[in-house]
């Protein structure tokens, strides 16, 4: 991306290129990091030795700007158990042209168990984000993925923002595509006002869980969502060895509370870094 000023040389803006890769293996009764790679502003941190292995992905740049590219990949060996999260919300700043890109790849061997639970992704006024999540898992593995998007800094009065989102999810089990989802939002603040889109929501979340006999947890999940009370609209369904839930709310704190209850209902726990 370049800007030209009369009589001056073009200004070329620097864009962040960051990547974090991690491979985890079962060692006795524990899961340990086997191989780690990090470059750019992404770093791995392990706040506490625990089971499952607690892995935090830190963006030292403090946020993502238009044109930045971030890639994260996790690979879990047979029997490995990992809870991956972030220490804070990820901020997507205004773009002056190109969209920010975030790509996540998760790979699970038989018997592996992963909870992918990053904190909220916060879209600023003028933000543009292209996000892709790909999962390759064994039919004998277990995964719970929960991602939340918040549109605008509501505490600062940004109740309606102009932002764009392209979000793509793919889940493959033993090489077969079992889940595909595409989201496209332009002028997100206005779009979310429509009843058929968000009915005034400012926070949206999606949960995808896959495991042997995962369908048996659907009643617990629905009970947790119902107990969340008013202010959160949600639905959950089970099919083909998966549970998929969607949540929307005008209140990010209420949505977070419902999301935590959902994670617990699916066999997880509230990540310690969520406060």
mmCIF file of C-alpha atoms in Angstrom:
data_model
loop_
_atom_site.group_PDB
_atom_site.id
_atom_site.type_symbol
_atom_site.label_atom_id
_atom_site.label_comp_id
_atom_site.label_asym_id
_atom_site.label_seq_id
_atom_site.Cartn_x
_atom_site.Cartn_y
_atom_site.Cartn_z
ATOM 1 C CA UNK A 1 0.000 0.000 0.000
ATOM 2 C CA UNK A 2 1.474 3.350 -1.011
ATOM 3 C CA UNK A 3 0.364 6.944 -0.587
ATOM 4 C CA UNK A 4 1.604 9.685 -2.911
ATOM 5 C CA UNK A 5 2.087 13.281 -1.837
ATOM 6 C CA UNK A 6 2.750 15.945 -4.489
ATOM 7 C CA UNK A 7 6.476 16.523 -4.866
ATOM 8 C CA UNK A 8 7.430 13.711 -2.489
ATOM 9 C CA UNK A 9 8.331 10.069 -2.885
ATOM 10 C CA UNK A 10 5.550 7.518 -2.308
ATOM 11 C CA UNK A 11 5.112 6.419 1.282
ATOM 12 C CA UNK A 12 5.052 2.641 1.679
ATOM 13 C CA UNK A 13 3.263 1.525 4.804
ATOM 14 C CA UNK A 14 4.697 -1.339 6.824
ATOM 15 C CA UNK A 15 2.390 -4.309 7.340
ATOM 16 C CA UNK A 16 2.743 -6.938 10.025
ATOM 17 C CA UNK A 17 3.425 -10.512 8.954
ATOM 18 C CA UNK A 18 3.156 -12.813 11.962
ATOM 19 C CA UNK A 19 2.895 -16.551 12.482
ATOM 20 C CA UNK A 20 2.709 -18.960 15.412
ATOM 21 C CA UNK A 21 2.868 -22.728 15.024
ATOM 22 C CA UNK A 22 2.677 -25.282 17.796
ATOM 23 C CA UNK A 23 2.797 -29.092 17.915
ATOM 24 C CA UNK A 24 1.757 -30.821 21.138
ATOM 25 C CA UNK A 25 2.289 -34.413 22.265
ATOM 26 C CA UNK A 26 1.099 -36.619 25.101
ATOM 27 C CA UNK A 27 3.982 -37.478 27.459
ATOM 28 C CA UNK A 28 2.822 -39.874 30.171
ATOM 29 C CA UNK A 29 -0.105 -38.208 31.923
ATOM 30 C CA UNK A 30 0.745 -34.753 30.592
ATOM 31 C CA UNK A 31 0.591 -32.842 27.332
ATOM 32 C CA UNK A 32 3.724 -30.901 26.428
ATOM 33 C CA UNK A 33 4.769 -28.600 23.617
ATOM 34 C CA UNK A 34 6.861 -30.647 21.202
ATOM 35 C CA UNK A 35 7.684 -27.979 18.625
ATOM 36 C CA UNK A 36 7.039 -24.242 18.676
ATOM 37 C CA UNK A 37 7.584 -21.553 16.068
ATOM 38 C CA UNK A 38 6.847 -17.851 16.364
ATOM 39 C CA UNK A 39 7.653 -14.845 14.227
ATOM 40 C CA UNK A 40 6.440 -11.291 13.877
ATOM 41 C CA UNK A 41 4.301 -10.172 16.775
ATOM 42 C CA UNK A 42 2.876 -13.561 17.797
ATOM 43 C CA UNK A 43 4.226 -15.368 20.869
ATOM 44 C CA UNK A 44 3.428 -18.555 22.771
ATOM 45 C CA UNK A 45 3.009 -18.426 26.538
ATOM 46 C CA UNK A 46 2.178 -21.195 28.994
ATOM 47 C CA UNK A 47 0.723 -19.548 32.117
ATOM 48 C CA UNK A 48 0.470 -22.723 34.173
ATOM 49 C CA UNK A 49 1.517 -26.340 33.972
ATOM 50 C CA UNK A 50 -1.829 -28.093 33.955
ATOM 51 C CA UNK A 51 -3.924 -30.746 32.309
ATOM 52 C CA UNK A 52 -5.058 -29.986 29.693
ATOM 53 C CA UNK A 53 -2.016 -28.004 28.599
ATOM 54 C CA UNK A 54 -2.844 -24.299 28.840
ATOM 55 C CA UNK A 55 -1.485 -22.413 25.809
ATOM 56 C CA UNK A 56 -1.886 -18.660 25.337
ATOM 57 C CA UNK A 57 -1.271 -16.898 22.031
ATOM 58 C CA UNK A 58 -0.101 -13.311 22.547
ATOM 59 C CA UNK A 59 -0.101 -10.559 19.924
ATOM 60 C CA UNK A 60 2.649 -8.208 21.091
ATOM 61 C CA UNK A 61 1.628 -5.670 18.448
ATOM 62 C CA UNK A 62 -1.469 -4.816 20.441
ATOM 63 C CA UNK A 63 -3.875 -5.247 17.555
ATOM 64 C CA UNK A 64 -4.314 -5.941 13.851
ATOM 65 C CA UNK A 65 -4.418 -3.229 11.175
ATOM 66 C CA UNK A 66 -5.549 -3.289 7.564
ATOM 67 C CA UNK A 67 -3.124 -5.264 5.394
ATOM 68 C CA UNK A 68 -1.664 -7.216 8.332
ATOM 69 C CA UNK A 69 -1.471 -11.002 8.006
ATOM 70 C CA UNK A 70 -1.595 -13.352 11.010
ATOM 71 C CA UNK A 71 -1.393 -17.143 10.856
ATOM 72 C CA UNK A 72 -1.812 -19.595 13.716
ATOM 73 C CA UNK A 73 -1.617 -23.380 13.558
ATOM 74 C CA UNK A 74 -1.939 -26.036 16.253
ATOM 75 C CA UNK A 75 -1.261 -29.741 15.793
ATOM 76 C CA UNK A 76 -2.199 -32.202 18.519
ATOM 77 C CA UNK A 77 -0.702 -35.658 18.556
ATOM 78 C CA UNK A 78 -2.486 -38.786 19.688
ATOM 79 C CA UNK A 79 -4.016 -38.308 23.139
ATOM 80 C CA UNK A 80 -2.816 -34.710 23.542
ATOM 81 C CA UNK A 81 -5.104 -32.284 25.403
ATOM 82 C CA UNK A 82 -4.796 -28.507 24.920
ATOM 83 C CA UNK A 83 -6.801 -25.461 25.946
ATOM 84 C CA UNK A 84 -5.753 -22.572 23.689
ATOM 85 C CA UNK A 85 -6.816 -19.015 24.418
ATOM 86 C CA UNK A 86 -5.630 -15.399 24.384
ATOM 87 C CA UNK A 87 -4.866 -13.035 27.285
ATOM 88 C CA UNK A 88 -7.140 -10.281 25.957
ATOM 89 C CA UNK A 89 -9.494 -9.343 23.156
ATOM 90 C CA UNK A 90 -7.976 -8.979 19.689
ATOM 91 C CA UNK A 91 -8.476 -5.513 18.212
ATOM 92 C CA UNK A 92 -9.074 -5.012 14.504
ATOM 93 C CA UNK A 93 -8.263 -1.378 13.696
ATOM 94 C CA UNK A 94 -9.471 0.860 10.881
ATOM 95 C CA UNK A 95 -8.249 -0.090 7.429
ATOM 96 C CA UNK A 96 -7.117 2.460 4.878
ATOM 97 C CA UNK A 97 -7.547 -0.046 2.045
ATOM 98 C CA UNK A 98 -6.737 -3.756 2.308
ATOM 99 C CA UNK A 99 -8.409 -5.997 4.857
ATOM 100 C CA UNK A 100 -6.594 -7.594 7.760
ATOM 101 C CA UNK A 101 -6.180 -11.369 7.347
ATOM 102 C CA UNK A 102 -6.254 -13.965 10.129
ATOM 103 C CA UNK A 103 -5.889 -17.663 9.253
ATOM 104 C CA UNK A 104 -6.142 -20.472 11.795
ATOM 105 C CA UNK A 105 -5.438 -24.154 11.172
ATOM 106 C CA UNK A 106 -6.152 -26.881 13.738
ATOM 107 C CA UNK A 107 -5.147 -30.532 13.304
ATOM 108 C CA UNK A 108 -6.125 -33.312 15.735
ATOM 109 C CA UNK A 109 -4.909 -36.927 15.812
ATOM 110 C CA UNK A 110 -6.976 -39.792 17.287
ATOM 111 C CA UNK A 111 -7.723 -39.295 20.986
ATOM 112 C CA UNK A 112 -6.657 -35.634 20.912
ATOM 113 C CA UNK A 113 -8.814 -33.070 22.718
ATOM 114 C CA UNK A 114 -8.723 -29.338 21.938
ATOM 115 C CA UNK A 115 -10.596 -26.361 23.335
ATOM 116 C CA UNK A 116 -9.994 -23.391 21.020
ATOM 117 C CA UNK A 117 -11.236 -20.442 23.095
ATOM 118 C CA UNK A 118 -9.795 -17.054 22.109
ATOM 119 C CA UNK A 119 -11.268 -13.990 23.743
ATOM 120 C CA UNK A 120 -13.417 -11.616 21.701
ATOM 121 C CA UNK A 121 -12.357 -10.108 18.390
ATOM 122 C CA UNK A 122 -13.230 -6.392 18.600
ATOM 123 C CA UNK A 123 -13.999 -4.620 15.324
ATOM 124 C CA UNK A 124 -13.261 -0.878 15.306
ATOM 125 C CA UNK A 125 -14.904 1.768 13.148
ATOM 126 C CA UNK A 126 -13.711 1.279 9.558
ATOM 127 C CA UNK A 127 -12.221 -2.161 10.238
ATOM 128 C CA UNK A 128 -12.027 -4.777 7.489
ATOM 129 C CA UNK A 129 -11.307 -8.398 8.367
ATOM 130 C CA UNK A 130 -10.931 -11.573 6.326
ATOM 131 C CA UNK A 131 -10.755 -14.585 8.624
ATOM 132 C CA UNK A 132 -10.419 -18.280 7.840
ATOM 133 C CA UNK A 133 -10.524 -21.260 10.201
ATOM 134 C CA UNK A 134 -9.727 -24.801 9.030
ATOM 135 C CA UNK A 135 -9.956 -27.955 11.136
ATOM 136 C CA UNK A 136 -8.648 -31.382 10.215
ATOM 137 C CA UNK A 137 -9.602 -33.941 12.843
ATOM 138 C CA UNK A 138 -9.763 -37.657 13.405
ATOM 139 C CA UNK A 139 -13.185 -39.174 14.035
ATOM 140 C CA UNK A 140 -11.753 -40.263 17.408
ATOM 141 C CA UNK A 141 -10.696 -36.712 18.395
ATOM 142 C CA UNK A 142 -12.654 -34.038 20.277
ATOM 143 C CA UNK A 143 -12.780 -30.310 19.619
ATOM 144 C CA UNK A 144 -14.708 -27.319 20.964
ATOM 145 C CA UNK A 145 -14.277 -24.043 19.070
ATOM 146 C CA UNK A 146 -15.828 -20.795 20.306
ATOM 147 C CA UNK A 147 -15.264 -17.490 18.518
ATOM 148 C CA UNK A 148 -16.862 -14.133 19.377
ATOM 149 C CA UNK A 149 -17.032 -10.899 17.386
ATOM 150 C CA UNK A 150 -17.906 -7.539 18.949
ATOM 151 C CA UNK A 151 -18.760 -4.636 16.649
ATOM 152 C CA UNK A 152 -17.753 -1.273 18.114
ATOM 153 C CA UNK A 153 -16.354 -0.033 21.419
ATOM 154 C CA UNK A 154 -19.703 0.263 23.132
ATOM 155 C CA UNK A 155 -18.213 1.775 26.307
ATOM 156 C CA UNK A 156 -17.036 4.688 24.154
ATOM 157 C CA UNK A 157 -20.400 5.203 22.503
ATOM 158 C CA UNK A 158 -19.655 3.365 19.260
ATOM 159 C CA UNK A 159 -23.091 1.800 19.046
ATOM 160 C CA UNK A 160 -23.118 1.618 15.255
ATOM 161 C CA UNK A 161 -19.967 1.240 13.189
ATOM 162 C CA UNK A 162 -19.074 0.821 9.550
ATOM 163 C CA UNK A 163 -16.963 -2.332 9.300
ATOM 164 C CA UNK A 164 -16.716 -5.307 6.942
ATOM 165 C CA UNK A 165 -16.208 -9.000 7.653
ATOM 166 C CA UNK A 166 -15.548 -12.115 5.601
ATOM 167 C CA UNK A 167 -15.474 -15.215 7.799
ATOM 168 C CA UNK A 168 -14.925 -18.751 6.492
ATOM 169 C CA UNK A 169 -15.017 -21.994 8.537
ATOM 170 C CA UNK A 170 -14.240 -25.520 7.316
ATOM 171 C CA UNK A 171 -14.188 -28.726 9.414
ATOM 172 C CA UNK A 172 -12.993 -32.030 7.969
ATOM 173 C CA UNK A 173 -13.214 -35.368 9.754
ATOM 174 C CA UNK A 174 -10.938 -38.117 8.424
ATOM 175 C CA UNK A 175 -10.589 -36.048 5.259
ATOM 176 C CA UNK A 176 -14.334 -35.592 4.698
ATOM 177 C CA UNK A 177 -15.875 -32.121 4.798
ATOM 178 C CA UNK A 178 -18.520 -32.150 7.558
ATOM 179 C CA UNK A 179 -19.057 -28.439 8.180
ATOM 180 C CA UNK A 180 -18.736 -25.304 6.054
ATOM 181 C CA UNK A 181 -19.869 -21.820 6.964
ATOM 182 C CA UNK A 182 -19.477 -18.480 5.204
ATOM 183 C CA UNK A 183 -20.310 -15.065 6.652
ATOM 184 C CA UNK A 184 -20.218 -11.809 4.700
ATOM 185 C CA UNK A 185 -21.061 -8.495 6.333
ATOM 186 C CA UNK A 186 -20.681 -5.078 4.732
ATOM 187 C CA UNK A 187 -21.501 -1.951 6.738
ATOM 188 C CA UNK A 188 -21.815 -4.286 9.720
ATOM 189 C CA UNK A 189 -23.408 -1.805 12.109
ATOM 190 C CA UNK A 190 -26.313 -1.129 9.779
ATOM 191 C CA UNK A 191 -26.619 -4.777 8.714
ATOM 192 C CA UNK A 192 -26.903 -5.983 12.307
ATOM 193 C CA UNK A 193 -29.867 -3.699 12.855
ATOM 194 C CA UNK A 194 -31.986 -5.813 10.512
ATOM 195 C CA UNK A 195 -34.146 -8.329 12.312
ATOM 196 C CA UNK A 196 -33.158 -11.165 9.982
ATOM 197 C CA UNK A 197 -29.448 -10.497 10.545
ATOM 198 C CA UNK A 198 -28.822 -9.418 14.133
ATOM 199 C CA UNK A 199 -31.930 -7.638 15.425
ATOM 200 C CA UNK A 200 -29.739 -4.964 16.983
ATOM 201 C CA UNK A 201 -26.979 -7.294 18.183
ATOM 202 C CA UNK A 202 -23.481 -5.926 18.746
ATOM 203 C CA UNK A 203 -21.874 -9.216 19.784
ATOM 204 C CA UNK A 204 -22.130 -12.515 17.902
ATOM 205 C CA UNK A 205 -20.572 -15.904 18.616
ATOM 206 C CA UNK A 206 -20.413 -19.315 17.036
ATOM 207 C CA UNK A 207 -19.579 -22.622 18.701
ATOM 208 C CA UNK A 208 -18.647 -25.778 16.821
ATOM 209 C CA UNK A 209 -18.012 -28.967 18.808
ATOM 210 C CA UNK A 210 -17.099 -32.343 17.409
ATOM 211 C CA UNK A 211 -16.485 -35.608 19.272
ATOM 212 C CA UNK A 212 -17.706 -39.193 19.438
ATOM 213 C CA UNK A 213 -21.258 -39.120 20.843
ATOM 214 C CA UNK A 214 -21.223 -35.295 21.041
ATOM 215 C CA UNK A 215 -24.945 -35.243 20.287
ATOM 216 C CA UNK A 216 -25.591 -36.461 23.852
ATOM 217 C CA UNK A 217 -24.465 -33.052 25.151
ATOM 218 C CA UNK A 218 -27.046 -31.107 23.162
ATOM 219 C CA UNK A 219 -29.693 -31.079 25.951
ATOM 220 C CA UNK A 220 -27.112 -29.734 28.441
ATOM 221 C CA UNK A 221 -26.062 -27.028 26.009
ATOM 222 C CA UNK A 222 -29.630 -25.963 25.306
ATOM 223 C CA UNK A 223 -30.337 -25.868 29.048
ATOM 224 C CA UNK A 224 -27.272 -23.650 29.593
ATOM 225 C CA UNK A 225 -28.377 -21.273 26.851
ATOM 226 C CA UNK A 226 -31.906 -21.109 28.239
ATOM 227 C CA UNK A 227 -30.560 -20.418 31.733
ATOM 228 C CA UNK A 228 -28.522 -17.505 30.380
ATOM 229 C CA UNK A 229 -31.712 -15.462 30.541
ATOM 230 C CA UNK A 230 -32.795 -12.421 28.562
ATOM 231 C CA UNK A 231 -30.532 -10.349 26.396
ATOM 232 C CA UNK A 232 -29.061 -13.309 24.502
ATOM 233 C CA UNK A 233 -30.718 -15.020 21.557
ATOM 234 C CA UNK A 234 -29.251 -18.422 20.759
ATOM 235 C CA UNK A 235 -29.896 -21.688 19.011
ATOM 236 C CA UNK A 236 -28.082 -25.027 18.919
ATOM 237 C CA UNK A 237 -28.418 -28.144 16.787
ATOM 238 C CA UNK A 238 -26.651 -31.482 16.369
ATOM 239 C CA UNK A 239 -25.890 -33.347 13.145
ATOM 240 C CA UNK A 240 -23.285 -35.686 11.686
ATOM 241 C CA UNK A 241 -21.212 -35.890 14.883
ATOM 242 C CA UNK A 242 -21.228 -32.131 15.441
ATOM 243 C CA UNK A 243 -22.951 -29.543 17.595
ATOM 244 C CA UNK A 244 -23.261 -26.017 16.213
ATOM 245 C CA UNK A 245 -24.566 -23.077 18.224
ATOM 246 C CA UNK A 246 -24.978 -19.404 17.378
ATOM 247 C CA UNK A 247 -25.432 -16.604 19.884
ATOM 248 C CA UNK A 248 -26.260 -12.919 19.367
ATOM 249 C CA UNK A 249 -26.743 -10.132 21.892
ATOM 250 C CA UNK A 250 -26.734 -6.329 22.136
ATOM 251 C CA UNK A 251 -24.624 -6.827 25.305
ATOM 252 C CA UNK A 252 -21.115 -8.335 24.981
ATOM 253 C CA UNK A 253 -20.896 -9.135 28.746
ATOM 254 C CA UNK A 254 -24.161 -11.086 28.625
ATOM 255 C CA UNK A 255 -23.047 -12.959 25.551
ATOM 256 C CA UNK A 256 -19.736 -13.816 27.244
ATOM 257 C CA UNK A 257 -21.575 -15.221 30.268
ATOM 258 C CA UNK A 258 -23.747 -17.383 28.013
ATOM 259 C CA UNK A 259 -20.676 -18.500 26.076
ATOM 260 C CA UNK A 260 -18.878 -19.596 29.260
ATOM 261 C CA UNK A 261 -21.939 -21.577 30.358
ATOM 262 C CA UNK A 262 -21.991 -23.222 26.923
ATOM 263 C CA UNK A 263 -18.320 -24.194 27.106
ATOM 264 C CA UNK A 264 -18.882 -25.815 30.501
ATOM 265 C CA UNK A 265 -21.935 -27.677 29.174
ATOM 266 C CA UNK A 266 -19.729 -29.076 26.401
ATOM 267 C CA UNK A 267 -17.206 -30.464 28.884
ATOM 268 C CA UNK A 268 -14.812 -27.531 29.126
ATOM 269 C CA UNK A 269 -14.087 -24.848 31.699
ATOM 270 C CA UNK A 270 -13.828 -21.090 31.807
ATOM 271 C CA UNK A 271 -10.242 -20.244 30.758
ATOM 272 C CA UNK A 272 -8.323 -18.643 33.623
ATOM 273 C CA UNK A 273 -7.131 -15.800 31.390
ATOM 274 C CA UNK A 274 -10.721 -14.712 30.766
ATOM 275 C CA UNK A 275 -10.745 -13.143 34.240
#
